[in-house]
Short mmCIF file of C-alpha atoms in Angstrom, two decimals:
data_model
loop_
_atom_site.label_atom_id
_atom_site.label_comp_id
_atom_site.label_asym_id
_atom_site.label_seq_id
_atom_site.Cartn_x
_atom_site.Cartn_y
_atom_site.Cartn_z
CA MET A 1 -17.37 -10.56 -13.64
CA ASN A 2 -13.85 -11.15 -12.46
CA ALA A 3 -14.31 -14.13 -10.08
CA GLN A 4 -12.46 -11.45 -7.46
CA LEU A 5 -15.17 -8.43 -7.31
CA ASP A 6 -17.41 -8.40 -6.07
CA ASN A 7 -20.60 -7.59 -7.36
CA GLN A 8 -19.64 -3.46 -6.71
CA GLY A 9 -16.50 -4.24 -8.80
CA ARG A 10 -14.34 -3.93 -4.97
CA LEU A 11 -11.45 -6.38 -4.58
CA ARG A 12 -12.98 -9.87 -2.50
CA HIS A 13 -9.99 -11.66 -3.52
CA PHE A 14 -6.81 -11.19 -4.80
CA LEU A 15 -5.46 -13.84 -6.84
CA THR A 16 -4.34 -11.95 -10.50
CA THR A 17 -3.44 -9.02 -12.19
CA GLU A 18 -5.61 -10.25 -14.89
CA GLY A 19 -8.39 -8.10 -16.19
CA LEU A 20 -8.48 -5.63 -13.00
CA PRO A 21 -9.84 -2.08 -14.20
CA ARG A 22 -7.11 0.27 -14.38
CA PRO A 23 -8.92 2.49 -11.12
CA LEU A 24 -8.55 -0.78 -8.98
CA LEU A 25 -5.22 -1.05 -9.83
CA ASN A 26 -4.38 2.60 -9.24
CA GLN A 27 -6.42 2.61 -5.70
CA ILE A 28 -4.41 -0.59 -4.78
CA LEU A 29 -1.34 1.96 -5.95
CA ASP A 30 -2.42 5.10 -3.91
CA THR A 31 -3.14 2.92 -0.78
CA ALA A 32 0.34 1.38 -0.78
CA GLU A 33 1.53 5.11 -0.68
CA SER A 34 -0.15 5.98 2.02
CA PHE A 35 1.14 2.68 3.97
CA THR A 36 5.03 3.63 3.11
CA GLY A 37 4.23 6.58 5.99
CA VAL A 38 4.04 3.51 8.89
CA ILE A 39 7.66 2.92 8.39
CA GLY A 40 8.71 6.58 9.51
CA LYS A 41 6.81 5.70 12.66
CA SER A 42 8.98 4.92 16.03
CA VAL A 43 5.98 2.20 16.75
CA LYS A 44 6.20 0.61 12.48
CA LYS A 45 2.00 -0.51 13.74
CA VAL A 46 -1.56 1.06 12.81
CA PRO A 47 -4.65 -0.89 14.51
CA LEU A 48 -6.15 -1.39 11.36
CA LEU A 49 -7.04 -5.26 11.06
CA ARG A 50 -6.61 -5.42 15.32
CA GLY A 51 -8.59 -8.46 16.10
CA ARG A 52 -8.55 -10.35 12.21
CA THR A 53 -6.67 -13.10 11.86
CA VAL A 54 -4.01 -14.01 8.60
CA ILE A 55 -3.41 -17.52 7.82
CA ASN A 56 -0.44 -18.12 5.56
CA LEU A 57 -0.85 -21.14 3.99
CA PHE A 58 2.37 -21.80 2.09
CA PHE A 59 2.42 -25.42 0.14
CA GLU A 60 5.97 -24.97 -0.76
CA PRO A 61 8.58 -23.22 0.84
CA SER A 62 9.74 -19.34 0.26
CA THR A 63 10.96 -17.45 3.24
CA ARG A 64 11.03 -14.09 1.52
CA THR A 65 7.41 -14.03 0.27
CA ARG A 66 5.98 -15.58 3.31
CA THR A 67 7.88 -12.97 5.69
CA THR A 68 7.02 -10.11 3.64
CA PHE A 69 2.99 -11.24 4.43
CA GLU A 70 3.84 -11.86 7.97
CA LEU A 71 5.56 -8.66 8.41
CA ALA A 72 2.32 -7.00 6.40
CA ALA A 73 -0.17 -8.21 8.59
CA THR A 74 1.54 -7.53 11.64
CA ARG A 75 2.34 -4.04 10.89
CA LEU A 76 -1.51 -3.70 10.50
CA SER A 77 -1.93 -5.32 14.04
CA ALA A 78 -3.59 -8.53 12.81
CA ASP A 79 -2.62 -11.92 14.61
CA VAL A 80 -0.89 -14.17 11.65
CA LEU A 81 -0.33 -17.80 11.84
CA ASN A 82 2.11 -19.65 9.41
CA ILE A 83 1.52 -22.76 8.50
CA ASP A 84 3.69 -25.14 6.36
CA VAL A 85 1.70 -27.63 4.51
CA ALA A 86 4.61 -29.83 3.07
CA VAL A 87 5.16 -30.45 6.62
CA SER A 88 2.27 -30.84 8.11
CA SER A 89 -1.53 -31.99 6.94
CA GLN A 90 -0.88 -33.11 3.78
CA SER A 91 1.91 -35.46 4.36
CA LYS A 92 -0.90 -36.90 6.57
CA GLY A 93 -3.45 -36.89 3.60
CA GLU A 94 -5.57 -34.50 4.84
CA SER A 95 -7.07 -33.77 1.81
CA LEU A 96 -7.30 -29.56 0.99
CA LEU A 97 -10.57 -28.79 1.73
CA ASP A 98 -10.55 -30.85 4.77
CA MET A 99 -7.51 -28.77 5.65
CA LEU A 100 -9.82 -25.70 4.99
CA ARG A 101 -12.61 -26.22 6.88
CA ASN A 102 -10.12 -26.67 9.55
CA LEU A 103 -8.45 -23.28 9.56
CA GLU A 104 -11.82 -21.33 8.87
CA ALA A 105 -13.69 -23.07 12.10
CA MET A 106 -10.35 -20.92 13.67
CA GLN A 107 -12.33 -18.03 12.56
CA CYS A 108 -9.50 -16.68 10.36
CA ASP A 109 -10.39 -13.83 8.01
CA ALA A 110 -7.90 -14.17 4.80
CA PHE A 111 -5.31 -16.72 3.68
CA VAL A 112 -2.79 -15.75 2.06
CA VAL A 113 -1.62 -19.41 -0.54
CA ARG A 114 1.26 -20.36 -2.15
CA HIS A 115 1.65 -23.48 -4.17
CA GLY A 116 3.13 -25.26 -6.97
CA ASP A 117 -0.03 -26.11 -8.79
CA SER A 118 -1.64 -22.89 -11.15
CA GLY A 119 -5.44 -22.51 -9.86
CA THR A 120 -4.52 -23.32 -5.84
CA ALA A 121 -5.64 -19.75 -4.58
CA GLU A 122 -8.63 -19.69 -6.95
CA PHE A 123 -9.85 -22.99 -6.05
CA ILE A 124 -9.56 -22.29 -2.52
CA ALA A 125 -11.73 -18.94 -2.75
CA ARG A 126 -14.11 -20.75 -4.18
CA HIS A 127 -14.57 -22.69 -1.59
CA VAL A 128 -13.73 -20.26 1.80
CA ARG A 129 -16.98 -18.80 3.55
CA PRO A 130 -18.29 -15.66 2.84
CA GLY A 131 -16.07 -13.00 4.46
CA VAL A 132 -12.62 -14.68 4.04
CA SER A 133 -10.74 -13.44 1.59
CA VAL A 134 -7.78 -15.11 -0.72
CA LEU A 135 -4.58 -13.15 -1.70
CA ASN A 136 -2.42 -15.78 -3.77
CA ALA A 137 0.89 -15.59 -2.77
CA GLY A 138 1.92 -17.37 -6.11
CA ASP A 139 0.60 -20.15 -7.92
CA GLY A 140 2.51 -22.82 -10.30
CA ARG A 141 3.09 -20.77 -13.55
CA HIS A 142 -0.07 -18.89 -13.33
CA ALA A 143 0.24 -15.65 -11.34
CA HIS A 144 1.97 -13.87 -8.76
CA PRO A 145 0.03 -10.76 -7.96
CA THR A 146 1.57 -9.21 -4.84
CA GLN A 147 4.96 -9.45 -6.63
CA ALA A 148 3.54 -7.70 -9.95
CA MET A 149 1.94 -4.77 -8.32
CA LEU A 150 4.86 -3.73 -5.59
CA ASP A 151 7.47 -3.67 -9.12
CA MET A 152 4.29 -1.02 -10.38
CA PHE A 153 4.39 0.36 -7.25
CA THR A 154 8.12 0.74 -7.78
CA ILE A 155 7.87 2.05 -10.92
CA ARG A 156 5.31 4.83 -10.23
CA GLN A 157 8.28 5.55 -7.69
CA HIS A 158 10.68 6.51 -10.07
CA LYS A 159 8.75 7.05 -13.41
CA GLY A 160 4.97 8.25 -12.67
CA ASP A 161 3.16 7.82 -15.10
CA PHE A 162 2.86 4.47 -17.14
CA GLU A 163 1.75 5.77 -20.55
CA PRO A 164 4.87 6.92 -21.96
CA LEU A 165 6.83 4.06 -20.43
CA ARG A 166 8.92 1.31 -22.23
CA VAL A 167 9.16 -1.43 -19.98
CA ALA A 168 11.30 -4.82 -21.22
CA ILE A 169 11.09 -8.27 -19.04
CA VAL A 170 13.90 -10.71 -19.39
CA GLY A 171 14.38 -14.31 -18.98
CA ASP A 172 12.34 -17.32 -18.66
CA ILE A 173 8.79 -16.03 -19.63
CA LEU A 174 7.49 -19.43 -20.32
CA HIS A 175 7.27 -20.60 -16.68
CA SER A 176 7.16 -17.65 -14.91
CA ARG A 177 4.22 -16.50 -12.84
CA VAL A 178 5.73 -12.91 -11.82
CA ALA A 179 6.34 -12.29 -15.87
CA ARG A 180 2.59 -12.98 -16.37
CA SER A 181 1.51 -10.90 -13.59
CA GLN A 182 3.71 -8.14 -14.15
CA ILE A 183 2.33 -8.30 -18.37
CA HIS A 184 -1.37 -8.04 -17.21
CA ALA A 185 -0.63 -5.73 -14.60
CA LEU A 186 1.71 -2.59 -16.88
CA ASN A 187 -0.85 -3.39 -19.93
CA GLY A 188 -3.82 -2.90 -17.46
CA LEU A 189 -2.24 0.52 -16.13
CA GLY A 190 -1.81 2.04 -20.14
CA ALA A 191 2.43 1.42 -20.45
CA GLY A 192 3.18 2.63 -23.70
CA GLU A 193 5.31 -0.13 -24.42
CA VAL A 194 5.85 -3.87 -23.40
CA ARG A 195 8.82 -6.54 -24.34
CA VAL A 196 9.66 -9.48 -23.98
CA ILE A 197 13.59 -11.07 -24.34
CA ALA A 198 13.65 -14.24 -23.88
CA PRO A 199 15.29 -17.52 -25.86
CA ARG A 200 12.92 -19.21 -28.18
CA THR A 201 12.76 -21.90 -25.58
CA LEU A 202 11.29 -20.01 -22.75
CA LEU A 203 8.88 -18.22 -24.17
CA PRO A 204 5.20 -19.47 -24.40
CA ARG A 205 4.34 -20.09 -27.79
CA ASP A 206 0.96 -17.45 -27.99
CA VAL A 207 3.09 -14.58 -26.02
CA GLU A 208 2.18 -12.23 -28.84
CA THR A 209 -1.54 -12.56 -27.26
CA LEU A 210 -0.36 -10.92 -24.00
CA GLY A 211 -0.24 -7.78 -25.81
CA VAL A 212 3.99 -7.45 -25.53
CA ARG A 213 6.54 -7.32 -28.44
CA VAL A 214 8.90 -10.16 -28.68
CA PHE A 215 12.55 -9.82 -29.06
CA HIS A 216 15.39 -12.65 -28.67
CA ASP A 217 18.40 -10.15 -28.44
CA MET A 218 18.96 -8.35 -25.72
CA GLN A 219 20.71 -5.25 -27.87
CA ALA A 220 17.65 -4.90 -30.13
CA GLY A 221 14.93 -5.73 -27.04
CA LEU A 222 16.58 -3.23 -24.42
CA ARG A 223 16.90 -0.01 -27.12
CA ASP A 224 15.55 2.95 -25.18
CA VAL A 225 13.77 1.05 -22.52
CA ASP A 226 13.08 2.96 -19.23
CA VAL A 227 12.50 0.19 -16.88
CA VAL A 228 14.71 -3.33 -17.48
CA MET A 229 12.83 -6.01 -14.95
CA MET A 230 14.81 -9.24 -14.56
CA LEU A 231 13.37 -12.33 -14.00
CA ARG A 232 15.16 -15.07 -12.05
CA LEU A 233 16.09 -18.31 -13.68
CA GLN A 234 15.16 -22.13 -12.19
CA ARG A 235 18.26 -23.85 -12.48
CA GLU A 236 16.39 -27.04 -13.00
CA ARG A 237 15.51 -25.05 -16.61
CA MET A 238 19.27 -25.93 -17.33
CA ARG A 239 19.14 -29.57 -16.63
CA GLY A 240 15.45 -29.58 -18.63
CA ALA A 241 17.81 -28.95 -21.95
CA LEU A 242 16.21 -25.62 -22.21
CA LEU A 243 19.03 -24.07 -22.37
CA PRO A 244 22.87 -24.84 -23.33
CA SER A 245 24.44 -23.39 -19.83
CA GLU A 246 24.74 -20.92 -17.44
CA GLY A 247 27.83 -19.23 -19.24
CA GLU A 248 25.67 -19.27 -22.77
CA TYR A 249 22.86 -17.53 -20.83
CA PHE A 250 24.66 -14.97 -19.13
CA LYS A 251 26.38 -14.11 -22.12
CA LEU A 252 22.99 -13.89 -24.17
CA TYR A 253 20.60 -12.47 -21.82
CA GLY A 254 22.32 -11.54 -18.88
CA LEU A 255 22.48 -7.82 -18.05
CA THR A 256 25.47 -6.15 -18.22
CA GLU A 257 26.68 -2.27 -18.08
CA GLU A 258 27.64 -3.01 -21.79
CA LYS A 259 24.05 -4.16 -22.87
CA LEU A 260 22.37 -1.54 -20.80
CA SER A 261 23.81 1.23 -22.22
CA VAL A 262 21.45 1.59 -25.19
CA ALA A 263 18.52 1.28 -22.34
CA HIS A 264 17.30 5.33 -21.44
CA PRO A 265 20.38 6.97 -18.89
CA ASP A 266 17.99 7.01 -16.48
CA ALA A 267 16.48 2.77 -17.15
CA ILE A 268 16.00 1.36 -13.38
CA ILE A 269 16.83 -1.99 -13.23
CA MET A 270 14.67 -4.47 -11.00
CA HIS A 271 14.77 -8.06 -9.92
CA PRO A 272 12.48 -10.23 -7.86
CA GLY A 273 15.02 -11.84 -5.88
CA PRO A 274 17.07 -13.26 -5.42
CA ILE A 275 19.19 -13.04 -7.90
CA ASN A 276 21.65 -15.53 -9.58
CA ARG A 277 24.85 -13.04 -9.69
CA GLY A 278 26.43 -13.69 -12.73
CA VAL A 279 23.60 -15.47 -14.57
CA GLU A 280 20.80 -12.98 -14.99
CA MET A 281 23.13 -9.85 -13.70
CA ASN A 282 26.47 -9.16 -12.80
CA SER A 283 27.24 -7.54 -9.62
CA ALA A 284 27.99 -4.46 -10.41
CA VAL A 285 24.20 -3.74 -12.33
CA ALA A 286 22.91 -5.48 -9.00
CA ASP A 287 24.42 -2.99 -7.03
CA GLY A 288 24.61 -0.19 -8.94
CA PRO A 289 22.93 2.93 -9.05
CA ARG A 290 19.91 2.25 -11.42
CA SER A 291 19.28 -1.09 -9.00
CA VAL A 292 16.33 -0.50 -7.45
CA ILE A 293 16.31 -4.23 -6.21
CA LEU A 294 16.24 -3.60 -2.50
CA GLN A 295 13.60 -0.70 -2.93
CA GLN A 296 10.92 -3.34 -3.99
CA VAL A 297 11.31 -5.26 -1.34
CA THR A 298 10.66 -2.63 1.07
CA ASN A 299 7.76 -1.95 -1.62
CA GLY A 300 6.32 -5.27 -0.79
CA ILE A 301 5.39 -4.70 2.72
CA ALA A 302 3.23 -1.51 2.10
CA VAL A 303 1.77 -3.08 -1.08
CA ARG A 304 1.13 -6.14 0.97
CA MET A 305 -0.54 -3.63 3.72
CA ALA A 306 -2.87 -2.29 1.21
CA LEU A 307 -3.91 -5.23 -0.35
CA MET A 308 -4.72 -6.90 2.96
CA SER A 309 -6.52 -3.43 4.34
CA MET A 310 -8.60 -3.39 1.02
CA LEU A 311 -9.68 -7.04 1.72
CA LEU A 312 -10.68 -6.96 5.17
CA GLY A 313 -12.22 -3.49 5.64
CA ARG A 314 -15.09 -3.05 3.50
CA ALA A 315 -14.22 -0.25 0.76
CA GLY A 316 -15.56 2.88 1.63
CA GLY A 317 -14.83 5.74 3.81
CA GLY A 318 -16.00 6.77 7.04
CA GLU A 319 -17.15 10.70 7.50
CA ASP A 320 -15.11 12.62 10.13
CA ALA A 321 -16.20 13.21 13.69
CA MET Q 1 -28.70 28.94 11.91
CA THR Q 2 -26.03 31.26 11.18
CA THR Q 3 -22.90 29.43 9.54
CA PRO Q 4 -20.21 30.81 11.10
CA GLU Q 5 -17.21 33.06 9.07
CA VAL Q 6 -13.75 31.04 9.44
CA THR Q 7 -11.77 34.67 9.49
CA PRO Q 8 -12.96 35.63 12.58
CA LEU Q 9 -12.85 32.02 14.60
CA LEU Q 10 -9.10 31.97 13.16
CA GLU Q 11 -8.27 35.25 15.16
CA ARG Q 12 -10.00 33.95 18.06
CA VAL Q 13 -8.35 30.56 18.19
CA GLN Q 14 -4.85 32.64 17.40
CA HIS Q 15 -5.39 34.92 20.35
CA ASP Q 16 -6.27 32.09 23.17
CA LEU Q 17 -3.97 29.93 21.87
CA GLU Q 18 -1.20 31.93 22.64
CA GLY Q 19 -2.45 33.05 25.63
CA ARG Q 20 -2.38 28.87 26.46
CA LEU Q 21 1.18 28.48 24.80
CA GLN Q 22 2.81 30.97 27.15
CA ALA Q 23 1.14 29.27 30.41
CA LEU Q 24 2.43 25.98 29.64
CA ASP Q 25 5.93 27.71 28.92
CA ALA Q 26 6.06 26.87 25.69
CA PRO Q 27 7.29 29.36 23.19
CA LEU Q 28 6.72 29.38 19.32
CA ASP Q 29 9.93 28.19 18.17
CA GLU Q 30 9.61 25.09 20.32
CA ALA Q 31 5.51 24.07 19.77
CA ALA Q 32 4.64 21.95 17.19
CA MET Q 33 1.50 21.79 15.06
CA VAL Q 34 -0.38 19.30 13.52
CA GLY Q 35 -3.44 19.48 11.46
CA ILE Q 36 -6.00 16.52 11.12
CA HIS Q 37 -6.74 16.08 7.13
CA THR Q 38 -8.55 17.74 5.48
CA GLY Q 39 -10.45 20.66 7.53
CA GLY Q 40 -7.86 20.20 10.01
CA ALA Q 41 -5.16 20.38 8.15
CA TRP Q 42 -6.36 23.99 5.92
CA VAL Q 43 -6.79 25.33 9.64
CA ALA Q 44 -3.64 24.21 10.84
CA ARG Q 45 -1.83 25.55 7.85
CA ALA Q 46 -3.72 29.07 8.63
CA LEU Q 47 -2.74 29.44 12.54
CA HIS Q 48 1.17 27.74 11.49
CA GLN Q 49 0.99 31.25 9.22
CA ARG Q 50 -0.35 33.39 11.38
CA LEU Q 51 1.45 32.33 14.53
CA GLY Q 52 4.79 31.84 12.70
CA LEU Q 53 5.59 28.95 14.06
CA ALA Q 54 9.32 27.51 13.86
CA LEU Q 55 8.38 24.37 13.56
CA PRO Q 56 7.47 22.41 10.19
CA LEU Q 57 3.72 21.41 10.07
CA GLY Q 58 2.58 18.27 10.48
CA THR Q 59 -0.72 16.37 8.97
CA LEU Q 60 -2.21 13.42 10.24
CA ASP Q 61 -4.08 11.11 8.08
CA ILE Q 62 -5.91 8.70 11.31
CA ALA Q 63 -7.56 6.72 8.63
CA PHE Q 64 -5.69 3.80 9.92
CA TYR Q 65 -6.92 4.64 13.09
CA ARG Q 66 -10.48 5.08 12.73
CA ASP Q 67 -12.39 3.02 15.01
CA ASP Q 68 -14.97 1.93 12.31
CA VAL Q 69 -13.03 0.36 9.44
CA GLY Q 70 -14.74 -2.63 10.11
CA GLN Q 71 -18.32 -1.38 9.16
CA ALA Q 72 -17.35 1.61 7.44
CA GLY Q 73 -13.87 0.16 5.38
CA LEU Q 74 -10.82 2.05 4.30
CA ASN Q 75 -11.33 5.29 2.70
CA PRO Q 76 -8.66 4.90 -0.55
CA GLN Q 77 -7.56 8.66 -0.47
CA VAL Q 78 -5.67 8.18 2.90
CA ARG Q 79 -3.02 10.55 2.56
CA PRO Q 80 0.67 9.54 4.35
CA SER Q 81 0.60 11.03 8.27
CA SER Q 82 3.47 13.29 8.55
CA LEU Q 83 5.25 14.19 11.90
CA PRO Q 84 8.66 16.01 10.53
CA PHE Q 85 9.91 16.76 14.19
CA ASP Q 86 10.63 14.60 17.35
CA VAL Q 87 7.52 14.37 19.13
CA ASP Q 88 9.40 13.31 22.42
CA ASP Q 89 8.44 15.78 24.99
CA ARG Q 90 7.45 18.16 23.22
CA VAL Q 91 4.01 20.55 23.13
CA ILE Q 92 1.92 19.71 20.22
CA VAL Q 93 -0.99 21.28 19.23
CA LEU Q 94 -3.44 19.74 17.26
CA VAL Q 95 -5.92 21.53 15.03
CA ASP Q 96 -9.33 19.89 13.93
CA ASP Q 97 -11.60 21.92 12.16
CA VAL Q 98 -14.83 20.33 14.07
CA LEU Q 99 -15.21 18.39 17.08
CA HIS Q 100 -18.25 16.36 17.47
CA THR Q 101 -17.82 12.95 18.69
CA GLY Q 102 -14.57 12.62 19.72
CA ARG Q 103 -13.41 9.85 17.64
CA THR Q 104 -11.34 11.33 15.24
CA VAL Q 105 -9.77 12.87 18.45
CA ARG Q 106 -9.21 9.74 19.67
CA ALA Q 107 -7.81 7.94 16.61
CA ALA Q 108 -5.75 11.02 16.48
CA LEU Q 109 -4.09 10.76 19.99
CA ASN Q 110 -3.24 7.53 19.15
CA GLU Q 111 -1.19 8.18 15.89
CA ILE Q 112 0.48 10.58 17.66
CA PHE Q 113 1.28 8.38 20.48
CA ASP Q 114 2.88 5.82 17.98
CA TYR Q 115 5.53 8.68 16.72
CA GLY Q 116 6.77 9.12 20.38
CA ARG Q 117 5.36 10.40 23.85
CA PRO Q 118 4.52 14.08 23.78
CA ALA Q 119 4.75 16.59 26.72
CA ALA Q 120 1.57 17.73 26.47
CA VAL Q 121 -1.27 17.97 23.53
CA LEU Q 122 -3.43 21.02 23.05
CA LEU Q 123 -6.46 20.73 21.43
CA VAL Q 124 -7.54 23.62 19.04
CA VAL Q 125 -11.04 23.51 16.83
CA LEU Q 126 -12.47 26.36 15.31
CA VAL Q 127 -16.30 25.00 15.46
CA ASP Q 128 -17.62 22.48 18.91
CA ARG Q 129 -20.58 20.87 17.56
CA GLY Q 130 -21.05 19.12 20.95
CA GLY Q 131 -22.98 15.13 20.29
CA ARG Q 132 -19.35 13.52 22.59
CA GLU Q 133 -19.44 9.78 22.20
CA LEU Q 134 -16.08 9.74 24.17
CA PRO Q 135 -14.82 12.41 26.70
CA PHE Q 136 -12.49 14.67 25.29
CA ALA Q 137 -12.65 19.04 25.44
CA ALA Q 138 -11.09 20.96 23.22
CA ASP Q 139 -8.38 23.11 25.27
CA VAL Q 140 -9.22 26.48 22.20
CA VAL Q 141 -12.30 26.76 20.93
CA GLY Q 142 -13.76 28.87 18.00
CA THR Q 143 -17.03 29.13 18.87
CA ARG Q 144 -20.14 26.28 19.76
CA LEU Q 145 -23.22 25.33 17.81
CA SER Q 146 -26.15 23.33 18.55
CA LEU Q 147 -26.89 21.22 15.75
CA PRO Q 148 -29.36 18.45 15.04
CA ARG Q 149 -27.97 14.70 14.98
CA HIS Q 150 -28.99 14.97 10.62
CA ARG Q 151 -27.24 18.07 10.36
CA ARG Q 152 -23.76 18.54 9.46
CA ILE Q 153 -21.21 20.92 9.22
CA LYS Q 154 -18.16 20.76 7.18
CA LEU Q 155 -15.39 23.50 5.97
CA SER Q 156 -14.91 23.53 2.33
CA GLY Q 157 -11.40 24.80 1.42
CA PRO Q 158 -8.42 25.53 0.95
CA GLU Q 159 -9.10 28.84 -0.39
CA PRO Q 160 -11.10 30.46 0.86
CA LEU Q 161 -11.65 28.49 3.97
CA HIS Q 162 -15.78 28.50 4.87
CA PHE Q 163 -18.05 26.46 6.28
CA ILE Q 164 -20.92 24.58 4.74
CA ILE Q 165 -24.47 23.21 6.98
CA GLN Q 166 -25.70 20.18 5.10
CA ASP Q 167 -28.57 17.63 5.75
CA THR Q 168 -26.97 13.72 6.18
CA ALA Q 169 -30.61 12.30 6.29
#
């Protein structure tokens, strides 16, 4: 039994894309689709979560992710509290569980958790009181499931069915929680072929067990792919001697029009942002006609609205009257 | 209990609605029609064709505006609402298949006002089955039925449209 599902197979928390059944993954995407209409209105809000409280609990800074969660909750009419833990209770030595109990005493309904340590979101999910949900906004190297689902949503918008697709994920697979969640989501949705392209130093030793084909060469890995998902390269990897230099990395793994020429002519280019231009890709590709990077940002709000509404409103559906 | 036929109800509603729009001085090329998913959208499509309205048909899925999401949860099959015209200062013809408690109408009005401020809203239903829980009345009604609470009348469609009466107990 997946720890994030209740005994009827419905989402109780959203911690990882690993092991989620295909119908549930599709339900998340379908629900997100329904929220895309909200931005077409003059009042860009729905009253779905009026009276509910969502706490953004960020133990590591991420303005972009936090903002999209905040906007998603606000558009659902929930009240949102942003708690930057690095400069508050943890620095005063308050334990995680003590902090959790205090925040729960404020009658919150959901925690959005971002933490540098893998497993923190699940730890919190195991200790919250019944009726409180936890959304993982990125934990260590483990998972970033909402990013993966917004990527899936963007792919579905452009490509429709996942089954015929060849998808390449390029970059630092070893340290990337995004890549791990993308791979699980793509496999869960039945993508035809998932490839990873990276230098050996940036690949986990057992990466094939995730159900991917491994390439070390862009020319071979990008051939005939329909989707190219670039990963952000953390600059500290250079200092950690996992890579010779940024210039060398760009030469071998940076995305350019020339390298893309072997991909399918309609291939789309994705990146979780923010882009290191001239490292992961050049500006011609990042701003080019095949880039869907800004759509990913927009879709992030609809997907997070979908997940919050699924967690905070019991699944089911009423009868018209 | 005789189940009502849809076609005569559509004819009656069309006739009455034309009269109401004339009384409001709202010409057919300016009035906007909106159907509530699912049955209301089917009825609205039929009426839209019969009246030959100029503006494209709008549809509302009021799932995000229901007042029972906390109890019933979110229906995963929500379709995006679409109002492909300016709502401000326009006469809106809101169409549903059945009027019962009034909660769907309340949700639909709330959603319409998130798109803009209409000049007026006319409510059109094929069947008013009574049992109101909120103070709403339809402007145009195909027929009125009195049904016990445990029975439900439901429009089946989209082709052909016909009503079915079911036990909910």
